[in-house]
PDB file of C-alpha atoms in Angstrom:
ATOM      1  CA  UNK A  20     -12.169 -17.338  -4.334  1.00  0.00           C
ATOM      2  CA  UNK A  21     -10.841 -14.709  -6.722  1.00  0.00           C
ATOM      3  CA  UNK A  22      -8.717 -12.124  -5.566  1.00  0.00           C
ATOM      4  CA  UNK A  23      -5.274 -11.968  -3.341  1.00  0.00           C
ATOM      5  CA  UNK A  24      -5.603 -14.061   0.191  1.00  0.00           C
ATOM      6  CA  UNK A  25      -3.628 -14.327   2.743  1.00  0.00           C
ATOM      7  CA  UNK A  26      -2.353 -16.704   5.654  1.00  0.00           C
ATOM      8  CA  UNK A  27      -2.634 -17.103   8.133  1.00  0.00           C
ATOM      9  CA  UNK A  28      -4.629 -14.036   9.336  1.00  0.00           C
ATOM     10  CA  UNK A  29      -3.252 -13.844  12.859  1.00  0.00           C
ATOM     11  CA  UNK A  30      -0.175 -15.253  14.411  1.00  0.00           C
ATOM     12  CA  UNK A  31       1.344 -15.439  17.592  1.00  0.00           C
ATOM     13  CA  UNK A  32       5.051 -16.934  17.378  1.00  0.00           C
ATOM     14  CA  UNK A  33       8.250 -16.602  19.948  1.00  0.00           C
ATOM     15  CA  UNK A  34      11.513 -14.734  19.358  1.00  0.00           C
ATOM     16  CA  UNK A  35      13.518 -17.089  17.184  1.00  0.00           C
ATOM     17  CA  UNK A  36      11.164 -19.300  15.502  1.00  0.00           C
ATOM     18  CA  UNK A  37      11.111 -19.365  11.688  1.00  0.00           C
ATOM     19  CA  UNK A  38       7.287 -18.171  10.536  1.00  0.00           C
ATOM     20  CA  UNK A  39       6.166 -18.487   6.850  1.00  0.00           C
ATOM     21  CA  UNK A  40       3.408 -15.759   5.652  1.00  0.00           C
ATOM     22  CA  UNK A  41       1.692 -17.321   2.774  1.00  0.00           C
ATOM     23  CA  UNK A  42      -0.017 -14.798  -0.387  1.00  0.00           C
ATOM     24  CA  UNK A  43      -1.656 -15.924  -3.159  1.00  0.00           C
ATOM     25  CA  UNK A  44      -3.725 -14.285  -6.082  1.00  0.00           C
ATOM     26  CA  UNK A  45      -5.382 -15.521  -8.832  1.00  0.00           C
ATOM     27  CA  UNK A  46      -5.180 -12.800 -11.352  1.00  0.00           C
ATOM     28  CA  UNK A  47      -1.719 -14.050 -12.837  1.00  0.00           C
ATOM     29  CA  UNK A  48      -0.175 -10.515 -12.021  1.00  0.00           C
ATOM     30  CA  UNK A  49       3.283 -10.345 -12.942  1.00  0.00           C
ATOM     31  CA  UNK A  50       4.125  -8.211  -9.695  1.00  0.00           C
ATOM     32  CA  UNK A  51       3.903  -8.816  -6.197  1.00  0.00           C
ATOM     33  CA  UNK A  52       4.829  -7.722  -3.004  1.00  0.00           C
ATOM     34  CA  UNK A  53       5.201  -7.738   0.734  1.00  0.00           C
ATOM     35  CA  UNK A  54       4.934  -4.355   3.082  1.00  0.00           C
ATOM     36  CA  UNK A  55       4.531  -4.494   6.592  1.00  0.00           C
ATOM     37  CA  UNK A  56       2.603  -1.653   8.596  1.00  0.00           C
ATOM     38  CA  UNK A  57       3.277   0.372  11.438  1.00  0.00           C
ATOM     39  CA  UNK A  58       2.331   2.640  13.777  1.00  0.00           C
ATOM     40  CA  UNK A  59       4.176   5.824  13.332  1.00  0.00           C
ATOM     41  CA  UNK A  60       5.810   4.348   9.843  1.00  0.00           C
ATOM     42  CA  UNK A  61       2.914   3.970   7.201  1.00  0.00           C
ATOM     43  CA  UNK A  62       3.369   0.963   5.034  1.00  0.00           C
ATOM     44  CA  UNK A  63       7.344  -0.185   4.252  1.00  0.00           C
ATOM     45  CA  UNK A  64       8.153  -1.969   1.196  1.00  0.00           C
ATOM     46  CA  UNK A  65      10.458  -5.755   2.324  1.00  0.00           C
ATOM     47  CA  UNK A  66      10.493  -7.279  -0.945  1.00  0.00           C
ATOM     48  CA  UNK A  67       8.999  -7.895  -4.514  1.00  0.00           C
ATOM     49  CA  UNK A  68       9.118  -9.699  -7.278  1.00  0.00           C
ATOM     50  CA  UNK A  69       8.380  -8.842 -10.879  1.00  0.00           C
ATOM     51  CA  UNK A  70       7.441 -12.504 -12.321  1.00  0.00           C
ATOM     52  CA  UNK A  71       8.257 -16.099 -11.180  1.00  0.00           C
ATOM     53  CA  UNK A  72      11.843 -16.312  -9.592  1.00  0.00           C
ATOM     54  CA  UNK A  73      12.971 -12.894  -9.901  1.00  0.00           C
ATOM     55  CA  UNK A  74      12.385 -11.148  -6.641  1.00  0.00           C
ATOM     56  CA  UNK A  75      14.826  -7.893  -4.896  1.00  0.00           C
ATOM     57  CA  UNK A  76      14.607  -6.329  -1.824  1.00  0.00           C
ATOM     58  CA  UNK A  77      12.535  -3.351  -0.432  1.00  0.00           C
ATOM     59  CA  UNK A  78      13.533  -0.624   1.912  1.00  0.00           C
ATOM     60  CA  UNK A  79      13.404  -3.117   5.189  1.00  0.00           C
ATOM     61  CA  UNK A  80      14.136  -6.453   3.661  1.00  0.00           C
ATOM     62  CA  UNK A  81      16.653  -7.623   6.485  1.00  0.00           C
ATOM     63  CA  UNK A  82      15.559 -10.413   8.777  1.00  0.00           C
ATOM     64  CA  UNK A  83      12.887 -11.401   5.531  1.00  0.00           C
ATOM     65  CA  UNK A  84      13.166 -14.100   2.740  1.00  0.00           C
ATOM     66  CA  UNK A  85      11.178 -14.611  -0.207  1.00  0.00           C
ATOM     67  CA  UNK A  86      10.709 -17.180  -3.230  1.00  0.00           C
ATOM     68  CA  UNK A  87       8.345 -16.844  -6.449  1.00  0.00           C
ATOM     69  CA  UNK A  88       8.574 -20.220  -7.714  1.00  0.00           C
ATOM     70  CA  UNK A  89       5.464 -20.251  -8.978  1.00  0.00           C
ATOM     71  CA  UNK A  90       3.271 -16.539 -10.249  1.00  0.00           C
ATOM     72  CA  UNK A  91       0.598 -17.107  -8.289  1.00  0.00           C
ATOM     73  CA  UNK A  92       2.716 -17.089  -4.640  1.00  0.00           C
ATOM     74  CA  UNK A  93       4.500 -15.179  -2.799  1.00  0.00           C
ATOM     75  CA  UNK A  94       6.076 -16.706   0.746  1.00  0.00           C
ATOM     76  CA  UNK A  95       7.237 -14.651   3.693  1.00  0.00           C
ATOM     77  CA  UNK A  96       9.804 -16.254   5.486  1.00  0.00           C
ATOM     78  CA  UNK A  97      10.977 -14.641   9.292  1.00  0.00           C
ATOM     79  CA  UNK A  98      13.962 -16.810   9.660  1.00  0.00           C
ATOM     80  CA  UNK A  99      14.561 -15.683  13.295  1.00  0.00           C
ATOM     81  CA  UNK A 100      11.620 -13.916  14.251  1.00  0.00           C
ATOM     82  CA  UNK A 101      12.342 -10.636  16.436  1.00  0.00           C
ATOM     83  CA  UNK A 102       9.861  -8.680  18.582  1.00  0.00           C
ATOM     84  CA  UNK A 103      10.796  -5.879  15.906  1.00  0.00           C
ATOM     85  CA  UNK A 104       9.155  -8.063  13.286  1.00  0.00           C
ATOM     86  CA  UNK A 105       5.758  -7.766  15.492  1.00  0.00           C
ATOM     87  CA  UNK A 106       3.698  -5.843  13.013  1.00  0.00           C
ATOM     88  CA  UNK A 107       0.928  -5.875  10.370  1.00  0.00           C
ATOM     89  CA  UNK A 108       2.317  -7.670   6.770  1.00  0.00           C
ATOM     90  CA  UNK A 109       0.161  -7.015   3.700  1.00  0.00           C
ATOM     91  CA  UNK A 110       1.030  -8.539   0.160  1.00  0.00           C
ATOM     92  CA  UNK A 111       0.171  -6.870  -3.078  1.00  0.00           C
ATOM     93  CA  UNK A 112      -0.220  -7.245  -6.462  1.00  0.00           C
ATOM     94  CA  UNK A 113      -0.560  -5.620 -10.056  1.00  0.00           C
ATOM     95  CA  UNK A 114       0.099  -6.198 -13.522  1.00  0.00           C
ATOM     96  CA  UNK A 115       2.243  -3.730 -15.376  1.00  0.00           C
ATOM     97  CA  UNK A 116       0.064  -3.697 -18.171  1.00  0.00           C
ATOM     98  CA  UNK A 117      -0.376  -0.349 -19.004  1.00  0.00           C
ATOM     99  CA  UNK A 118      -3.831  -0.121 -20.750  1.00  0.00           C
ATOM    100  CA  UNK A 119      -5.233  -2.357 -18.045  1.00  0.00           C
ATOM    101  CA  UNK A 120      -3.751   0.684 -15.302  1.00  0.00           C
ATOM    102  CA  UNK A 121      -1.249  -1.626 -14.335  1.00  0.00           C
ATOM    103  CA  UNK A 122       0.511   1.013 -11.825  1.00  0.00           C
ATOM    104  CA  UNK A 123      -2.435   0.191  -9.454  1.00  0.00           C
ATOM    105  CA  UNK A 124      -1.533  -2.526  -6.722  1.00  0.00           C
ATOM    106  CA  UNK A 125      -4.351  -4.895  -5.164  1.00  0.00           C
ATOM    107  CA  UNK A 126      -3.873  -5.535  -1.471  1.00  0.00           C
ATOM    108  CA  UNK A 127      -4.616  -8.821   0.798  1.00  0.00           C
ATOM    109  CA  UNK A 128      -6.450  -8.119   3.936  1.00  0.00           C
ATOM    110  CA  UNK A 129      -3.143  -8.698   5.878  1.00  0.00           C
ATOM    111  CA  UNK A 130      -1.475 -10.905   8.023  1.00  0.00           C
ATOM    112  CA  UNK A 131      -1.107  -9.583  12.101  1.00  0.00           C
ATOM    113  CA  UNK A 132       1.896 -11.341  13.605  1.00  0.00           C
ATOM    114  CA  UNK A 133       2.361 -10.903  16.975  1.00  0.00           C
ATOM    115  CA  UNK A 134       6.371 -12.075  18.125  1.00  0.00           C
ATOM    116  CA  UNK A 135       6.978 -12.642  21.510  1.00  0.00           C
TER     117      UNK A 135
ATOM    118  CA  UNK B   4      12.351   6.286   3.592  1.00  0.00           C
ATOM    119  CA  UNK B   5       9.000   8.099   2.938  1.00  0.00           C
ATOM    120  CA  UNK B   6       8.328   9.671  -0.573  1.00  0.00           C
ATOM    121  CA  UNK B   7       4.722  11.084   0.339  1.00  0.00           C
ATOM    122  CA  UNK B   8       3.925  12.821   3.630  1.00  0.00           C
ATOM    123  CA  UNK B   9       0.241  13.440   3.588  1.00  0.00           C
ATOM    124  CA  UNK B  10      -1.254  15.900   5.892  1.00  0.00           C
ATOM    125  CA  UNK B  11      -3.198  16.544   7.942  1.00  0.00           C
ATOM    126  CA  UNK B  12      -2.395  13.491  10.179  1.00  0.00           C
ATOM    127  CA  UNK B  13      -5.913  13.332  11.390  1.00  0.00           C
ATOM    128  CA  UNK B  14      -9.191  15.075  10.385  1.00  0.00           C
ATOM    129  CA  UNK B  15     -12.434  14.716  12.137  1.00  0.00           C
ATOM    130  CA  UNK B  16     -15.599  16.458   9.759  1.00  0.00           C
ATOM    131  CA  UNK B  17     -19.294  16.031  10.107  1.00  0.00           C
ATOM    132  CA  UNK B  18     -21.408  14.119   7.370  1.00  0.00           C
ATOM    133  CA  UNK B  19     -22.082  16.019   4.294  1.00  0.00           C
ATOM    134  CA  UNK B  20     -18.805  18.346   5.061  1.00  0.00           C
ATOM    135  CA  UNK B  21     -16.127  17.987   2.539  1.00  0.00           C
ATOM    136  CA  UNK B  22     -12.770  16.587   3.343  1.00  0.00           C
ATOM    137  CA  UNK B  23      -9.855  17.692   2.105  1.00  0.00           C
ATOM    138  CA  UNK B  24      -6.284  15.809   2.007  1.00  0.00           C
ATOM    139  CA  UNK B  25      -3.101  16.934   1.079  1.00  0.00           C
ATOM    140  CA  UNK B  26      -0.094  14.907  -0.001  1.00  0.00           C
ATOM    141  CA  UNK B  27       3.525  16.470  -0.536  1.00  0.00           C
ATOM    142  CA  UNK B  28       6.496  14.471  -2.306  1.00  0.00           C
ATOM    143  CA  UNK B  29      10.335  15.153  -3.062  1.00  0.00           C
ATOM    144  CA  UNK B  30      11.518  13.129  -6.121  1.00  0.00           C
ATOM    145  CA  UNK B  31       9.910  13.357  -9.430  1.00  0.00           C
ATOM    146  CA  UNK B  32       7.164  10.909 -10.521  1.00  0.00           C
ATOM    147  CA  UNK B  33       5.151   9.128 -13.111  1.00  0.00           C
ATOM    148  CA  UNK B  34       2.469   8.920 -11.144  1.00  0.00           C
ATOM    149  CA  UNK B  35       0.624   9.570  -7.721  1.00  0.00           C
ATOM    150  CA  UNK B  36      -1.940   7.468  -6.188  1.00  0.00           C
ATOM    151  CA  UNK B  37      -4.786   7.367  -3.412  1.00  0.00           C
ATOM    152  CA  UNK B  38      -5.739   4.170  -1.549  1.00  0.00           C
ATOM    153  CA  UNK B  39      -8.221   4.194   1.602  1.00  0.00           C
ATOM    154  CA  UNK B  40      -7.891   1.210   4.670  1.00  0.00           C
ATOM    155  CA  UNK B  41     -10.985   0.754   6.860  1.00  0.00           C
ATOM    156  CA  UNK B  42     -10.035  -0.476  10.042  1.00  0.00           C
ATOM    157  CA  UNK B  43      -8.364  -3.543  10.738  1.00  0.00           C
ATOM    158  CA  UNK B  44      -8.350  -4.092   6.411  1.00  0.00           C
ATOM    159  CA  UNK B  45      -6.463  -3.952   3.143  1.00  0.00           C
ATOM    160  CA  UNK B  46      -5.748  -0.835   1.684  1.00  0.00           C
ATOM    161  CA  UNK B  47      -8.177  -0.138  -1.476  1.00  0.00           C
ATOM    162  CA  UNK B  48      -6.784   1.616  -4.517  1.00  0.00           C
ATOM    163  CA  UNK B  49      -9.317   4.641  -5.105  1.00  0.00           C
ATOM    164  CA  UNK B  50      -7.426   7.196  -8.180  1.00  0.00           C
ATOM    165  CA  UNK B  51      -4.583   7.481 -10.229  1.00  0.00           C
ATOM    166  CA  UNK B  52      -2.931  10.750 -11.820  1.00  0.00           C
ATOM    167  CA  UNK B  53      -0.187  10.502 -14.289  1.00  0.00           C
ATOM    168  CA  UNK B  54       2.328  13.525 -13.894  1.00  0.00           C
ATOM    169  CA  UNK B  55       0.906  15.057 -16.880  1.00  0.00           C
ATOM    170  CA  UNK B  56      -2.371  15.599 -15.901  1.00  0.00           C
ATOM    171  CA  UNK B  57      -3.395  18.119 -13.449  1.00  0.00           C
ATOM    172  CA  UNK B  58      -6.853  17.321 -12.056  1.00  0.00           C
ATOM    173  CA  UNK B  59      -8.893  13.670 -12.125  1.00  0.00           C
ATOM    174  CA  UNK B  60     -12.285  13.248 -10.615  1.00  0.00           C
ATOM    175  CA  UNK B  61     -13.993   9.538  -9.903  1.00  0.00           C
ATOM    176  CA  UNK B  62     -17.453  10.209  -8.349  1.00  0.00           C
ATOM    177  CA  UNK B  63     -17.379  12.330  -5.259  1.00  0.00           C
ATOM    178  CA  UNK B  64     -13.157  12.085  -5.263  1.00  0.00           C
ATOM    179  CA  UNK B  65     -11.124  14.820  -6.318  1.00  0.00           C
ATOM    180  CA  UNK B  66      -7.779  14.637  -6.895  1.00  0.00           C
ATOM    181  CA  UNK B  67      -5.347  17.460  -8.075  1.00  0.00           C
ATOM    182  CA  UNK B  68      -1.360  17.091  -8.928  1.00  0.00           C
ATOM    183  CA  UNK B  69       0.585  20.564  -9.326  1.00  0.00           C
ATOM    184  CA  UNK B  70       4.228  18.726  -9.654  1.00  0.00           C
ATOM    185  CA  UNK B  71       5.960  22.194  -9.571  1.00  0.00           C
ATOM    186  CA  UNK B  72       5.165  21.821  -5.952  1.00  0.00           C
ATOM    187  CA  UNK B  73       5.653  18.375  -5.594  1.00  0.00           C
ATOM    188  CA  UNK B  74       1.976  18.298  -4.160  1.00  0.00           C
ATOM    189  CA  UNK B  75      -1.580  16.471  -4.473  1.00  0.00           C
ATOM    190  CA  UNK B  76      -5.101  16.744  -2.619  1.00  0.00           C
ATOM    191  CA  UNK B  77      -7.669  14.860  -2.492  1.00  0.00           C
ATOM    192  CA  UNK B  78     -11.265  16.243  -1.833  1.00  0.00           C
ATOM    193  CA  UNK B  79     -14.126  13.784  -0.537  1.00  0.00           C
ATOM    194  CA  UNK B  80     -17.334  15.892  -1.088  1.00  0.00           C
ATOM    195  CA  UNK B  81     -20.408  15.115   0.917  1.00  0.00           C
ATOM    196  CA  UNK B  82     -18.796  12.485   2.914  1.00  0.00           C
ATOM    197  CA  UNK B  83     -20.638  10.205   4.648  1.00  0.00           C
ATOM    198  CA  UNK B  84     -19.746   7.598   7.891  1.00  0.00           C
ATOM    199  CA  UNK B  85     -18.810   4.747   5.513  1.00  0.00           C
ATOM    200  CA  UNK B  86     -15.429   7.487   4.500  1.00  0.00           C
ATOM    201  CA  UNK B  87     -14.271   7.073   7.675  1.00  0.00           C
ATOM    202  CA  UNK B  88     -11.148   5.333   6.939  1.00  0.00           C
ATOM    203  CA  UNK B  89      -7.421   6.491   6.418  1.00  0.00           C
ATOM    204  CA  UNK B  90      -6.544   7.381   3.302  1.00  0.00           C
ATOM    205  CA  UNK B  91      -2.677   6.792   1.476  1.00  0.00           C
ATOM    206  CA  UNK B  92      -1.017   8.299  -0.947  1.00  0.00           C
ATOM    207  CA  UNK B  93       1.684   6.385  -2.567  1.00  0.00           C
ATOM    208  CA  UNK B  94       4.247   7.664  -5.212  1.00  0.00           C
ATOM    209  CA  UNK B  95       5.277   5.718  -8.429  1.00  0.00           C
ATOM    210  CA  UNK B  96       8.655   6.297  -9.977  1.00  0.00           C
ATOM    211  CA  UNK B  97       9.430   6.395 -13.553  1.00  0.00           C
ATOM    212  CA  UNK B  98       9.852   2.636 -15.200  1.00  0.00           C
ATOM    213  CA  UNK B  99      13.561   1.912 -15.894  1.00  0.00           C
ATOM    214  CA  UNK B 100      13.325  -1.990 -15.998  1.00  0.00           C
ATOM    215  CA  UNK B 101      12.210  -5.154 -14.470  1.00  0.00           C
ATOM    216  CA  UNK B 102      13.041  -4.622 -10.947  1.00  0.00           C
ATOM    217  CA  UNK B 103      12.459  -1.055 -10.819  1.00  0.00           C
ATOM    218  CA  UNK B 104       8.823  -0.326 -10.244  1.00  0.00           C
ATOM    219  CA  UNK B 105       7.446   0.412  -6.722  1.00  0.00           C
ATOM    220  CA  UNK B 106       4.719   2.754  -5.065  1.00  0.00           C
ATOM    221  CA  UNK B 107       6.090   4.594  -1.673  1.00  0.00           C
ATOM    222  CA  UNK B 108       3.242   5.180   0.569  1.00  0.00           C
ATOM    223  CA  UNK B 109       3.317   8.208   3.066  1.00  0.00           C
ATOM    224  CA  UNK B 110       1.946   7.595   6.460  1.00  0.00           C
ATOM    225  CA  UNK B 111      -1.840   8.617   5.805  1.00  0.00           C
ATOM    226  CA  UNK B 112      -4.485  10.429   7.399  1.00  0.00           C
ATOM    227  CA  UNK B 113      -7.203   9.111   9.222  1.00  0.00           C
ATOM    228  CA  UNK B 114     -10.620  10.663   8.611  1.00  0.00           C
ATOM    229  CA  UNK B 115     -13.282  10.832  10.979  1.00  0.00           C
ATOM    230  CA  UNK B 116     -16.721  11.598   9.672  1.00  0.00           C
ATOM    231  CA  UNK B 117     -19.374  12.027  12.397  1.00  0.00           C
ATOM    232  CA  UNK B 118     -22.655  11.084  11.319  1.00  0.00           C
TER     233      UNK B 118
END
């Protein structure tokens, strides 16, 4: 399907496990990224990238790894998940081209991750 | 840390009312955005205003920018159940290379509308 997916949708893990949060579009966007949700927060930005291997952190990227090897994904990596890390994770995407409105990011329908 | 703060936190109208947003930033920006999340969903991008313009409409949305006070609205007229949703606004800073670009997203407001 066209569009920006996620996986898994829901995912219950244990304090210390390593969890991978898969995103993938199809629109060949140069830009992604990964925000997480919470209550009392809004969204926070963990990390982008602005093409394939080039990524840099967000304003909460610790505890979070990320690769771009190819455009079309983005990976999620909890190395040691922490019950801090229990929240909603949504990936986005846009393409900076201008005339196209390229300022306007495309969400994924999210990823809840539950760490006990 | 937070760029927008929108306010109020929560609103609660009845169909047909209009709803009215506000959305107040700090730093200067190219642009200011609105996005909408239904429950339990992604959010949706719904308008974009570039820092020169000053008002923007897109069907029954309103948006306004006055930068001098670092401040935006957005105005849902006639709103119906399906608006019920909270609505975002996100900041974009000016462009100064590859790994520069981001939107900061306030904490939103959740609309009620009561059929």
């Amino acid at each position: 399907d066209a569009g920006i997916t996620q996986s898994p949708r829901y995912k219950i893990t244990e304090t210390g496990r390593q969890v991978t949060l898969m995103c993938h579009q199809t629109w060949s966007h140069s830009y992604m990224f990964w925000y997480r949700q919470d209550l009392g927060h809004g969204l926070r930005l963990i990390y982008y990238s602005a093409a394939a291997d080039i990524t840099d952190k967000g304003e909460v990227p610790d505890g979070y790894v990320v690769s771009r090897s190819k455009t079309e994904n983005f990976p999620l990596t909890l190395e040691s998940a922490t019950r801090s890390q229990t929240s909603v994770y949504f990936c986005a995407s846009s393409d900076l081209g201008v005339l196209a409105g390229g300022e306007t990011q495309y969400f994924g329908p999210g990823t809840r991750l539950l760490v006990l | 840390s937070q760029q927008g703060e929108e306010d109020p936190q929560a609103l609660s109208i009845q169909e047909g009312e209009n709803a009215t947003m506000n959305c107040s930033y700090k730093t200067s920006i190219n642009n200011l955005q609105w996005y909408r999340q239904n429950s339990g969903r992604g959010l949706v991008h719904l308008i974009l205003i570039r820092s020169n313009e000053r008002e923007k409409h897109s069907g029954r949305l309103r948006v306004t920018l006055d930068t001098s006070k670092k401040s935006s609205s957005l105005l849902i007229t006639a709103s119906r159940a399906a608006d019920t949703a909270s609505y975002f606004c996100a900041t974009g800073g000016a462009y100064s290379g590859a790994g520069s670009y981001q939107l900061t997203f306030g904490k939103g407001t959740k609309l009620s509308v009561i059929p």
